[in-house]
Coordinates of C-alpha atoms and ligand atoms in Angstrom, one line a residue:
X400 CA -8.8 -56.5 6.6
X401 CA -10.9 -55.0 9.4
X402 CA -9.4 -52.2 11.4
X403 CA -9.8 -51.9 15.2
X404 CA -11.2 -48.6 16.4
X405 CA -9.0 -46.7 18.8
X406 CA -10.5 -45.1 21.9
X407 CA -10.6 -41.5 22.9
X408 CA -9.0 -40.7 26.3
X409 CA -10.3 -38.1 28.7
X410 CA -7.5 -35.7 29.6
X411 CA -7.6 -33.0 32.2
X412 CA -5.1 -30.3 31.3
X413 CA -3.1 -28.4 34.0
X414 CA -5.3 -25.4 33.6
X415 CA -8.4 -27.5 34.4
X416 CA -9.8 -27.8 30.9
X417 CA -10.9 -31.3 29.9
X418 CA -11.3 -32.9 26.5
X419 CA -11.4 -36.2 24.7
X420 CA -8.0 -37.0 23.1
X421 CA -8.0 -39.3 20.0
X422 CA -5.4 -42.0 20.6
X423 CA -5.4 -43.8 17.3
X424 CA -4.0 -43.3 13.8
X425 CA -6.4 -41.2 11.7
X426 CA -6.9 -43.0 8.4
X427 CA -9.9 -42.7 6.1
X428 CA -11.7 -40.4 8.6
X429 CA -11.5 -43.0 11.4
X430 CA -9.3 -43.4 14.4
X431 CA -7.9 -46.8 14.4
X432 CA -5.3 -48.8 16.3
X433 CA -2.0 -49.6 14.7
X434 CA -2.1 -52.9 12.8
X435 CA 0.4 -54.4 15.2
X436 CA -1.4 -53.0 18.2
X437 CA 1.7 -50.9 19.3
X438 CA 1.4 -47.7 21.2
X439 CA 4.0 -45.1 22.4
X440 CA 3.8 -43.0 25.6
X441 CA 3.6 -39.3 25.2
X442 CA 5.5 -37.3 28.0
X443 CA 4.7 -34.0 29.6
X444 CA 8.2 -32.3 29.4
X445 CA 7.4 -30.1 32.4
X446 CA 6.8 -33.0 34.7
X447 CA 8.3 -36.0 32.9
X448 CA 4.9 -37.8 33.5
X449 CA 3.1 -39.9 30.9
X450 CA 0.1 -38.0 29.4
X451 CA -1.3 -40.6 27.0
X452 CA -0.5 -43.7 25.0
X453 CA -0.8 -43.0 21.3
X454 CA -0.9 -45.7 18.5
X455 CA 2.4 -46.0 16.8
X456 CA 2.0 -46.9 13.2
X457 CA 4.0 -49.3 11.0
X458 CA 4.8 -49.6 7.3
X459 CA 1.6 -51.7 6.9
X460 CA -0.5 -48.7 8.3
X461 CA 1.2 -46.4 5.8
X462 CA 0.3 -48.8 3.0
X463 CA -3.3 -48.7 4.1
X464 CA -3.2 -44.9 4.3
X465 CA -1.8 -44.8 0.8
X466 CA -4.7 -47.0 -0.5
X467 CA -7.3 -44.7 1.1
X468 CA -5.5 -41.5 0.0
X469 CA -5.1 -42.9 -3.5
X470 CA -8.9 -43.6 -3.7
X471 CA -9.7 -40.1 -2.5
X472 CA -7.4 -38.6 -5.1
X473 CA -8.2 -40.8 -8.1
X474 CA -11.8 -41.8 -7.6
X475 CA -13.6 -38.9 -5.9
X476 CA -14.1 -35.3 -7.0
X477 CA -11.8 -33.9 -4.4
X478 CA -9.0 -32.9 -6.8
X479 CA -11.2 -31.9 -9.8
X480 CA -14.1 -30.1 -8.2
X481 CA -14.6 -26.3 -8.2
X482 CA -11.8 -25.2 -5.9
X483 CA -14.3 -22.9 -4.1
X484 CA -15.7 -26.1 -2.6
X485 CA -12.3 -27.0 -1.1
X486 CA -12.0 -23.4 0.1
X487 CA -15.3 -23.7 2.0
X488 CA -14.0 -26.8 3.8
X489 CA -10.7 -25.0 4.8
X490 CA -12.6 -21.9 5.9
X491 CA -14.8 -24.1 8.1
X492 CA -11.7 -25.8 9.5
X493 CA -10.2 -22.4 10.3
X494 CA -13.3 -21.4 12.2
X495 CA -13.3 -24.7 14.2
X496 CA -9.7 -24.2 15.2
X497 CA -10.5 -20.6 16.2
X498 CA -13.4 -21.8 18.4
X499 CA -11.0 -24.3 20.0
X500 CA -8.1 -21.8 20.3
X501 CA -7.8 -21.9 24.0
X502 CA -8.1 -25.7 24.3
X503 CA -5.7 -26.4 21.4
X504 CA -3.2 -23.9 23.0
X505 CA -3.4 -25.8 26.3
X506 CA -2.9 -29.1 24.5
X507 CA 0.1 -27.7 22.7
X508 CA 1.7 -26.5 25.9
X509 CA 1.0 -29.8 27.7
X510 CA 2.5 -31.9 24.9
X511 CA 5.4 -29.7 23.9
X512 CA 6.4 -27.7 27.0
X513 CA 6.1 -24.3 25.4
X514 CA 4.4 -21.5 27.3
X515 CA 0.7 -20.9 26.9
X516 CA 1.2 -17.4 25.4
X517 CA 3.5 -18.9 22.7
X518 CA 1.0 -21.7 22.0
X519 CA -1.8 -19.2 21.6
X520 CA 0.4 -17.4 19.0
X521 CA 1.0 -20.7 17.2
X522 CA -2.7 -21.7 17.1
X523 CA -3.5 -18.1 15.8
X524 CA -1.0 -18.7 13.0
X525 CA -2.7 -22.0 12.2
X526 CA -6.0 -20.2 11.8
X527 CA -4.4 -17.6 9.5
X528 CA -2.6 -20.3 7.5
X529 CA -5.8 -22.2 6.9
X530 CA -7.7 -19.0 5.8
X531 CA -4.8 -18.0 3.5
X532 CA -4.9 -21.4 1.9
X533 CA -8.7 -21.2 1.5
X534 CA -8.3 -17.8 -0.2
X535 CA -5.7 -19.1 -2.6
X536 CA -7.6 -22.3 -3.5
X537 CA -9.0 -20.7 -6.7
X538 CA -6.4 -18.0 -7.2
X539 CA -3.4 -20.2 -8.3
X540 CA -3.9 -20.3 -12.1
X541 CA -1.9 -20.8 -15.2
X542 CA -1.2 -18.2 -17.8
X543 CA -1.6 -17.7 -21.6
X544 CA 1.6 -17.3 -23.6
X545 CA 1.7 -15.4 -26.9
X546 CA 3.9 -17.0 -29.5
X547 CA 2.4 -15.4 -32.6
X548 CA -0.8 -16.0 -34.6
X549 CA 0.0 -19.7 -35.5
X550 CA -0.5 -21.0 -32.0
X551 CA -2.4 -20.7 -28.7
X552 CA -0.4 -21.6 -25.6
X553 CA -1.5 -21.9 -22.1
X554 CA -0.6 -23.5 -18.8
X555 CA -2.8 -25.1 -16.1
X556 CA -1.9 -25.8 -12.5
X557 CA -2.7 -29.3 -11.2
X558 CA -2.3 -31.1 -7.9
X559 CA 0.7 -33.4 -7.5
X560 CA -1.2 -36.3 -5.8
X561 CA -0.5 -38.0 -2.5
X562 CA 1.8 -35.8 -0.4
X563 CA 3.8 -37.4 2.4
X564 CA 4.5 -34.8 5.1
X565 CA 6.9 -35.4 8.0
X566 CA 7.2 -32.8 10.8
X567 CA 9.3 -32.2 14.0
X568 CA 8.2 -31.6 17.6
X569 CA 9.1 -27.9 18.1
X570 CA 5.9 -26.5 16.4
X571 CA 3.6 -29.5 16.3
X572 CA 0.3 -27.8 15.4
X573 CA 1.7 -24.9 13.4
X574 CA 3.8 -27.3 11.2
X575 CA 0.8 -29.5 10.7
X576 CA -1.1 -26.6 9.3
X577 CA 1.8 -25.3 7.2
X578 CA 1.8 -28.7 5.5
X579 CA -1.8 -29.7 5.2
X580 CA -3.4 -26.3 4.3
X581 CA -1.6 -25.6 1.0
X582 CA -1.7 -29.3 0.0
X583 CA -5.5 -29.4 0.4
X584 CA -6.1 -26.0 -1.1
X585 CA -4.4 -27.2 -4.3
X586 CA -6.4 -30.5 -4.4
X587 CA -3.8 -32.9 -3.1
X588 CA -4.3 -35.5 -0.4
X589 CA -2.0 -35.9 2.6
X590 CA -0.4 -38.5 4.8
X591 CA 1.2 -36.7 7.7
X592 CA 3.5 -38.1 10.3
X593 CA 3.8 -36.0 13.4
X594 CA 6.9 -36.2 15.6
X595 CA 6.8 -39.2 18.0
X596 CA 7.2 -36.8 20.9
X597 CA 4.2 -34.5 20.0
X598 CA 1.3 -36.2 18.2
X599 CA -1.7 -34.9 20.3
X600 CA -2.8 -31.7 18.5
X601 CA -2.4 -33.2 15.0
X602 CA -4.9 -35.9 16.0
X603 CA -7.2 -33.4 17.6
X604 CA -7.1 -31.4 14.4
X605 CA -7.8 -34.6 12.4
X606 CA -11.1 -34.8 14.3
X607 CA -11.9 -31.1 13.3
X608 CA -11.0 -32.0 9.7
X609 CA -13.8 -34.6 9.7
X610 CA -16.2 -32.1 11.3
X611 CA -15.3 -29.5 8.7
X612 CA -16.2 -31.9 5.9
X613 CA -12.8 -33.0 4.7
X614 CA -13.7 -36.2 2.8
X615 CA -12.3 -39.6 3.9
X616 CA -8.8 -40.3 2.8
X617 CA -7.9 -36.7 2.1
X618 CA -6.1 -36.1 5.4
X619 CA -4.4 -39.0 7.1
X620 CA -2.4 -38.6 10.3
X621 CA -0.1 -41.5 11.1
X622 CA 2.0 -41.2 14.2
X623 CA 4.9 -43.6 14.5
X624 CA 8.7 -43.6 14.5
X625 CA 10.8 -42.0 11.8
X626 CA 12.4 -45.3 11.1
X627 CA 9.1 -47.1 10.5
X628 CA 6.4 -44.6 9.4
X629 CA 8.9 -42.0 8.1
X630 CA 10.8 -44.4 5.9
X631 CA 7.6 -46.1 4.7
X632 CA 6.4 -42.6 3.5
X633 CA 9.6 -41.6 1.8
X634 CA 10.0 -44.9 0.1
X635 CA 6.4 -45.5 -1.0
X636 CA 6.1 -45.6 -4.8
X637 CA 2.6 -44.1 -4.9
X638 CA 3.5 -41.0 -2.9
X639 CA 4.5 -38.3 -5.3
X640 CA 5.7 -35.6 -3.0
X641 CA 7.5 -35.5 0.3
X642 CA 7.6 -32.3 2.5
X643 CA 9.9 -32.6 5.4
X644 CA 10.8 -30.3 8.3
X645 CA 13.5 -31.5 10.7
X646 CA 17.2 -31.9 11.0
X647 CA 19.6 -31.6 8.1
X648 CA 20.9 -35.2 8.6
X649 CA 17.5 -36.8 8.3
X650 CA 16.6 -34.3 5.5
X651 CA 19.5 -35.5 3.4
X652 CA 18.6 -39.2 3.8
X653 CA 15.0 -38.4 2.9
X654 CA 16.1 -36.6 -0.3
X655 CA 18.1 -39.7 -1.3
X656 CA 15.3 -42.1 -0.5
X657 CA 12.7 -40.0 -2.2
X658 CA 14.8 -39.7 -5.3
X659 CA 15.9 -43.3 -5.5
X660 CA 12.4 -44.8 -5.1
X661 CA 10.3 -42.8 -7.6
X662 CA 11.9 -39.4 -7.9
X663 CA 9.5 -37.7 -5.6
X664 CA 9.0 -34.0 -5.7
X665 CA 10.7 -32.9 -2.4
X666 CA 10.8 -29.9 -0.2
X667 CA 13.0 -29.7 2.9
X668 CA 13.0 -27.2 5.8
X669 CA 16.0 -28.1 7.8
X670 CA 18.3 -26.8 10.5
X671 CA 19.9 -23.5 11.0
X672 CA 22.6 -21.5 12.9
X673 CA 21.4 -18.0 12.1
X674 CA 23.4 -14.8 12.7
X675 CA 21.8 -11.8 14.4
X676 CA 23.9 -8.7 13.8
X677 CA 23.9 -5.6 15.9
X678 CA 25.4 -2.4 14.4
X679 CA 26.9 0.5 16.3
X680 CA 23.8 2.7 15.6
X681 CA 21.3 0.2 16.9
X682 CA 18.7 1.3 19.5
X683 CA 19.7 -0.7 22.5
X684 CA 16.3 -0.6 24.2
X685 CA 14.6 -2.1 21.1
X686 CA 17.5 -4.5 20.2
X687 CA 17.6 -6.3 23.5
X688 CA 14.1 -7.7 23.3
X689 CA 14.7 -8.7 19.7
X690 CA 17.9 -10.6 20.7
X691 CA 15.8 -12.4 23.4
X692 CA 13.0 -13.4 21.1
X693 CA 15.7 -14.3 18.6
X694 CA 17.2 -17.0 20.7
X695 CA 15.1 -17.7 23.8
X696 CA 11.6 -17.8 22.2
X697 CA 10.4 -21.4 22.3
X698 CA 13.4 -22.1 24.6
X699 CA 15.7 -21.8 21.5
X700 CA 14.0 -24.7 19.7
X701 CA 13.3 -22.8 16.5
X702 CA 15.2 -23.7 13.4
X703 CA 15.6 -20.0 12.5
X704 CA 16.8 -18.9 16.0
X705 CA 19.5 -16.2 16.0
X706 CA 21.9 -18.5 17.8
X707 CA 25.0 -16.5 16.8
X708 CA 25.0 -12.9 17.9
X709 CA 27.5 -10.5 16.2
X710 CA 28.0 -7.1 17.8
X711 CA 29.9 -4.2 16.3
X712 CA 32.7 -3.2 18.6
X713 CA 31.5 0.4 19.3
X714 CA 28.3 -0.8 21.0
X715 CA 29.6 -4.0 22.4
X716 CA 30.1 -3.2 26.1
X717 CA 26.9 -1.2 26.5
X718 CA 24.8 -3.7 24.7
X719 CA 26.2 -6.7 26.5
X720 CA 25.6 -5.1 29.9
X721 CA 21.9 -4.5 29.0
X722 CA 21.5 -8.0 27.4
X723 CA 22.9 -9.8 30.5
X724 CA 20.5 -8.1 32.8
X725 CA 17.5 -8.8 30.6
X726 CA 18.5 -12.5 30.1
X727 CA 18.9 -12.9 33.9
X728 CA 15.4 -11.6 34.3
X729 CA 13.8 -14.2 31.9
X730 CA 11.5 -16.3 34.0
X731 CA 11.7 -20.0 33.2
X732 CA 9.3 -22.7 34.4
X733 CA 5.8 -24.2 34.3
X734 CA 4.4 -23.5 30.8
X735 CA 1.0 -22.9 32.3
X736 CA 2.3 -20.1 34.7
X737 CA 1.5 -17.0 32.6
X738 CA 4.4 -15.1 34.1
X739 CA 7.0 -17.4 32.6
X740 CA 8.6 -16.5 29.3
X741 CA 10.5 -19.8 28.7
X742 CA 8.9 -23.2 29.3
X743 CA 10.4 -26.7 29.1
X744 CA 12.7 -28.3 26.5
X745 CA 10.4 -30.6 24.5
X746 CA 12.0 -34.0 25.2
X747 CA 14.7 -35.8 27.2
X748 CA 17.0 -36.4 24.2
X749 CA 17.0 -32.8 23.2
X750 CA 17.4 -31.7 26.9
X751 CA 20.6 -33.9 27.2
X752 CA 21.9 -32.7 23.8
X753 CA 21.7 -29.0 25.0
X754 CA 23.4 -29.7 28.3
X755 CA 26.1 -31.7 26.4
X756 CA 26.7 -28.7 24.1
X757 CA 27.1 -26.4 27.1
X758 CA 29.8 -28.7 28.4
X759 CA 31.4 -28.8 24.9
X760 CA 31.5 -24.9 24.9
X761 CA 33.2 -24.8 28.3
X762 CA 35.8 -27.4 27.2
X763 CA 36.4 -25.4 24.0
X764 CA 37.2 -22.4 26.2
X765 CA 34.1 -20.3 25.6
X766 CA 33.2 -18.2 28.6
X767 CA 29.7 -18.1 30.1
X768 CA 28.2 -14.7 30.8
X769 CA 25.1 -16.1 32.4
X770 CA 23.2 -19.4 32.6
X771 CA 24.7 -22.8 31.8
X772 CA 22.8 -25.1 34.1
X773 CA 19.7 -27.2 34.5
X774 CA 16.9 -25.7 36.6
X775 CA 15.4 -28.0 39.3
X776 CA 15.4 -31.7 39.1
X777 CA 12.0 -32.5 37.5
X778 CA 11.1 -31.5 34.0
X779 CA 13.4 -30.4 31.2
X780 CA 14.3 -26.8 32.2
X781 CA 17.5 -25.1 31.2
X782 CA 18.8 -21.6 32.1
X783 CA 19.0 -19.1 29.2
X784 CA 22.8 -19.3 28.5
X785 CA 25.2 -16.8 26.9
X786 CA 28.6 -17.8 25.7
X787 CA 31.1 -15.0 24.9
X788 CA 34.8 -14.8 24.0
X789 CA 34.1 -17.5 21.4
X790 CA 36.2 -18.5 18.4
X791 CA 34.4 -18.9 15.1
X792 CA 35.7 -22.5 14.7
X793 CA 34.3 -23.7 18.0
X794 CA 31.5 -26.4 17.8
X795 CA 29.1 -24.2 19.8
X796 CA 29.5 -21.5 17.1
X797 CA 29.3 -23.9 14.1
X798 CA 26.7 -26.5 15.1
X799 CA 23.0 -26.2 15.7
X800 CA 22.3 -26.6 19.4
X801 CA 18.5 -26.1 19.2
X802 CA 18.1 -24.8 22.8
X803 CA 18.4 -21.6 24.9
X804 CA 22.1 -21.2 24.2
X805 CA 23.6 -18.3 22.3
X806 CA 27.2 -17.3 21.3
X807 CA 28.3 -13.7 21.0
X808 CA 31.2 -12.5 18.8
X809 CA 32.5 -9.0 18.0
X810 CA 33.0 -7.5 14.6
X811 CA 34.4 -4.2 13.3
X812 CA 33.1 -3.4 9.8
X813 CA 29.9 -4.3 8.0
X814 CA 31.9 -6.5 5.6
X815 CA 33.6 -8.3 8.4
X816 CA 30.3 -8.9 10.2
X817 CA 28.6 -10.3 7.1
X818 CA 31.6 -12.5 6.3
X819 CA 31.4 -14.0 9.8
X820 CA 27.6 -14.4 9.5
X821 CA 27.9 -16.2 6.1
X822 CA 30.7 -18.5 7.3
X823 CA 28.1 -21.2 7.9
X824 CA 26.7 -24.2 5.9
X825 CA 23.2 -23.2 7.0
X826 CA 21.2 -20.4 5.5
X827 CA 17.8 -20.1 7.2
X828 CA 17.3 -16.9 9.1
X829 CA 19.3 -13.7 9.9
X830 CA 18.8 -10.6 11.8
X831 CA 20.0 -7.0 11.5
X832 CA 19.7 -4.3 14.2
X833 CA 20.4 -0.8 13.0
X834 CA 18.7 2.6 12.7
X835 CA 20.4 3.2 9.4
X836 CA 18.3 2.2 6.4
X837 CA 21.3 1.9 4.0
X838 CA 23.1 -0.4 6.4
X839 CA 19.9 -2.5 6.9
X840 CA 19.3 -3.0 3.1
X841 CA 23.0 -3.5 2.2
X842 CA 23.4 -6.2 5.0
X843 CA 20.1 -7.8 4.1
X844 CA 21.1 -8.3 0.5
X845 CA 24.5 -9.7 1.5
X846 CA 23.2 -12.3 4.0
X847 CA 23.1 -15.8 2.5
X848 CA 19.8 -16.8 4.0
X849 CA 16.1 -17.5 3.1
X850 CA 14.8 -14.9 5.5
X851 CA 16.2 -11.6 7.0
X852 CA 14.5 -9.8 9.9
X853 CA 15.4 -6.1 10.4
X854 CA 14.7 -4.7 13.9
X855 CA 12.6 -7.7 14.7
X856 CA 13.3 -11.5 14.9
X857 CA 11.5 -14.8 14.7
X858 CA 8.6 -12.8 13.6
X859 CA 6.3 -14.9 11.3
X860 CA 3.3 -14.0 9.1
X861 CA 1.4 -16.5 7.1
X862 CA 1.6 -14.2 4.0
X863 CA 5.4 -14.1 4.1
X864 CA 7.3 -17.0 2.6
X865 CA 9.7 -19.0 4.8
X866 CA 12.4 -21.5 3.8
X867 CA 16.2 -21.9 3.7
X868 CA 19.1 -21.9 1.3
X869 CA 22.4 -23.8 1.5
X870 CA 22.1 -26.8 3.8
X871 CA 19.0 -25.4 5.5
X872 CA 17.0 -26.9 2.6
X873 CA 14.9 -26.0 -0.4
X874 CA 11.3 -25.0 -1.0
X875 CA 9.1 -22.4 0.7
X876 CA 6.3 -22.6 3.1
X877 CA 3.6 -19.9 3.5
X878 CA 3.2 -16.8 1.2
X879 CA 1.9 -17.3 -2.3
X880 CA 5.1 -19.2 -3.0
X881 CA 4.1 -22.4 -1.1
X882 CA 1.5 -23.2 -3.7
X883 CA 4.2 -23.7 -6.4
X884 CA 5.4 -26.6 -4.3
X885 CA 2.0 -28.3 -4.2
X886 CA 1.1 -28.0 -7.9
X887 CA 2.5 -29.2 -11.3
X888 CA 2.4 -26.8 -14.2
X889 CA 1.1 -28.4 -17.4
X890 CA 1.8 -26.6 -20.7
X891 CA -0.8 -26.9 -23.5
X892 CA 0.2 -25.8 -27.0
X893 CA -2.4 -25.7 -29.8
X894 CA -1.6 -25.2 -33.5
X895 CA -4.3 -23.0 -35.0
Ligands
NAP2007 P1 14.5 -35.1 13.1 O1 15.1 -36.1 13.9 O2 15.0 -34.7 11.8 O3 12.9 -35.5 13.0 C1 12.0 -34.8 12.3 C2 10.9 -35.7 11.9 O4 11.4 -36.7 11.0 C3 10.2 -36.5 13.0 O5 8.9 -36.7 12.7 C4 11.0 -37.8 13.0 O6 10.3 -38.9 13.5 C5 11.2 -38.0 11.5 N1 12.3 -38.9 11.1 C6 13.4 -39.2 11.8 N2 14.2 -40.0 11.1 C7 13.5 -40.2 9.9 C8 13.8 -41.0 8.7 N3 14.9 -41.7 8.6 N4 13.0 -41.0 7.7 C9 11.8 -40.3 7.8 N5 11.5 -39.5 8.9 C10 12.3 -39.5 9.9 O7 14.4 -33.7 13.9 P2 14.0 -33.5 15.4 O8 15.1 -33.9 16.3 O9 12.7 -34.0 15.7 O10 13.8 -31.8 15.4 C11 14.9 -30.9 15.5 C12 15.5 -30.5 14.2 O11 14.6 -30.1 13.3 C13 16.5 -29.4 14.4 O12 17.7 -29.7 13.7 C14 15.8 -28.2 13.7 O13 16.6 -27.2 13.2 C15 15.0 -28.8 12.7 N6 13.8 -28.0 12.3 C16 13.8 -27.3 11.2 C17 12.7 -26.5 10.9 C18 12.6 -25.6 9.6 O14 11.6 -25.1 9.3 N7 13.7 -25.5 8.8 C19 11.7 -26.4 11.7 C20 11.7 -27.2 12.9 C21 12.8 -28.0 13.2 P3 10.5 -39.2 15.1 O15 9.8 -38.1 15.8 O16 9.8 -40.5 15.3 O17 11.9 -39.2 15.4
MG2008 MG1 15.0 -36.8 16.3

């Protein structure tokens, strides 16, 4: 069946930069239209205007991507060549992203609504993530095992095969790199579905992949709905691994589908409701900016956000006074205005969810210290909002809001603070503000989470592993740990 090429669309970004946006599915190193011809509009969340119409794939397109990926994995040297060759491609890709850092940052802000400063940070992390993966390409090796003179035992690490990768809209380009970079470094091939709301940068990156020398079929980007493209990926019998980032509800259904079809290897990075604890001896001047980046960075749309703040009673009044002033000084608005700290909420659905949660909090009897309202009447902007006088069983304390809304509770002893923090089904991030090293280490060990930040928050480094426990999922991204999730270990035992 012949595939119809998809056009590039000339886009002028709000900062005046222009570029050619691919609008098609990227399969087998070509941009093509969806087999049923469908497209979906992409919205600028700061203005609610349509930016572009992007092809929306179907199950048939996933099947075609699987054919191409399967050919690349089985019939070419991609998986079996000297890994240094794959490393060279990934280093080249990192260089191309770095050359386009300003442009890709602007695309990210236009598509997602986050501020330009934040987008630059995200694209910088993409570069690091690609370079890390390139460096690890030939460093993930098996081991030899001594079992006495009668045998020789060793293990080898091999790629898994076709990896289906499904990502959300809050970090569109960073998540694309977190998924593709380790998969490729280990010799796998990828079919990635970006979120319907934010497909632009993944497609731009696809074009760079081709330029960097990624062979046809190794990276395939298939935008489309979760129901169509997402399900087709999780249920495909030839796909051997699914890596998903998104909500816990969808993650659970993916785990079931992936297991029931062909027992896919599965990693899940899901939601969170992380606790940020402030102890009596914390340095207030340093703590306040950490609380702000903990919950208001990316307008609160980070799975690891410190959305529950717990303050020890001795420092409570002083800290809350300083926190309130600082939050009221947060500038919210146009992502391209460099003086703004907080941009737009990514999409209408999420915008309405956040406003609904603010109403729920008020109905439950939580008090608002500051914020609580929409800003303006065009674009998805919400005031940074602090709830206090909350009860631990309120929905605003228990459920993930995924927006610029935080609850504050008081605790007396370390044990009580930790108990409140751990009373959650989630276990992604956690924060500790203290000047006492013993308190810091003791609390860090007691928190039931995948990551703990001490005297910092939402502070990522591509060398440090990230991933949740409990209902925040399983598996790690980044660090050397991620490569375990993109390889199989084969044991070889020889009788001498
Ligand atoms: P979501 O609804 O779970 O969607 C995430 C991705 O899954 C999107 O690409 C979505 O496609 C797709 N999808 C939806 N239903 C699917 C299905 N039945 N089968 C396969 N794929 C499906 O999450 P979201 O609303 O976009 O993002 C916000 C949530 O993600 C929050 O709960 C947040 O905590 C979580 N998150 C977690 C992390 C982490 O690292 N742990 C990071 C970021 C976000 P469509 O775009 O077409 O709907
Ligand atoms: Mg969704």
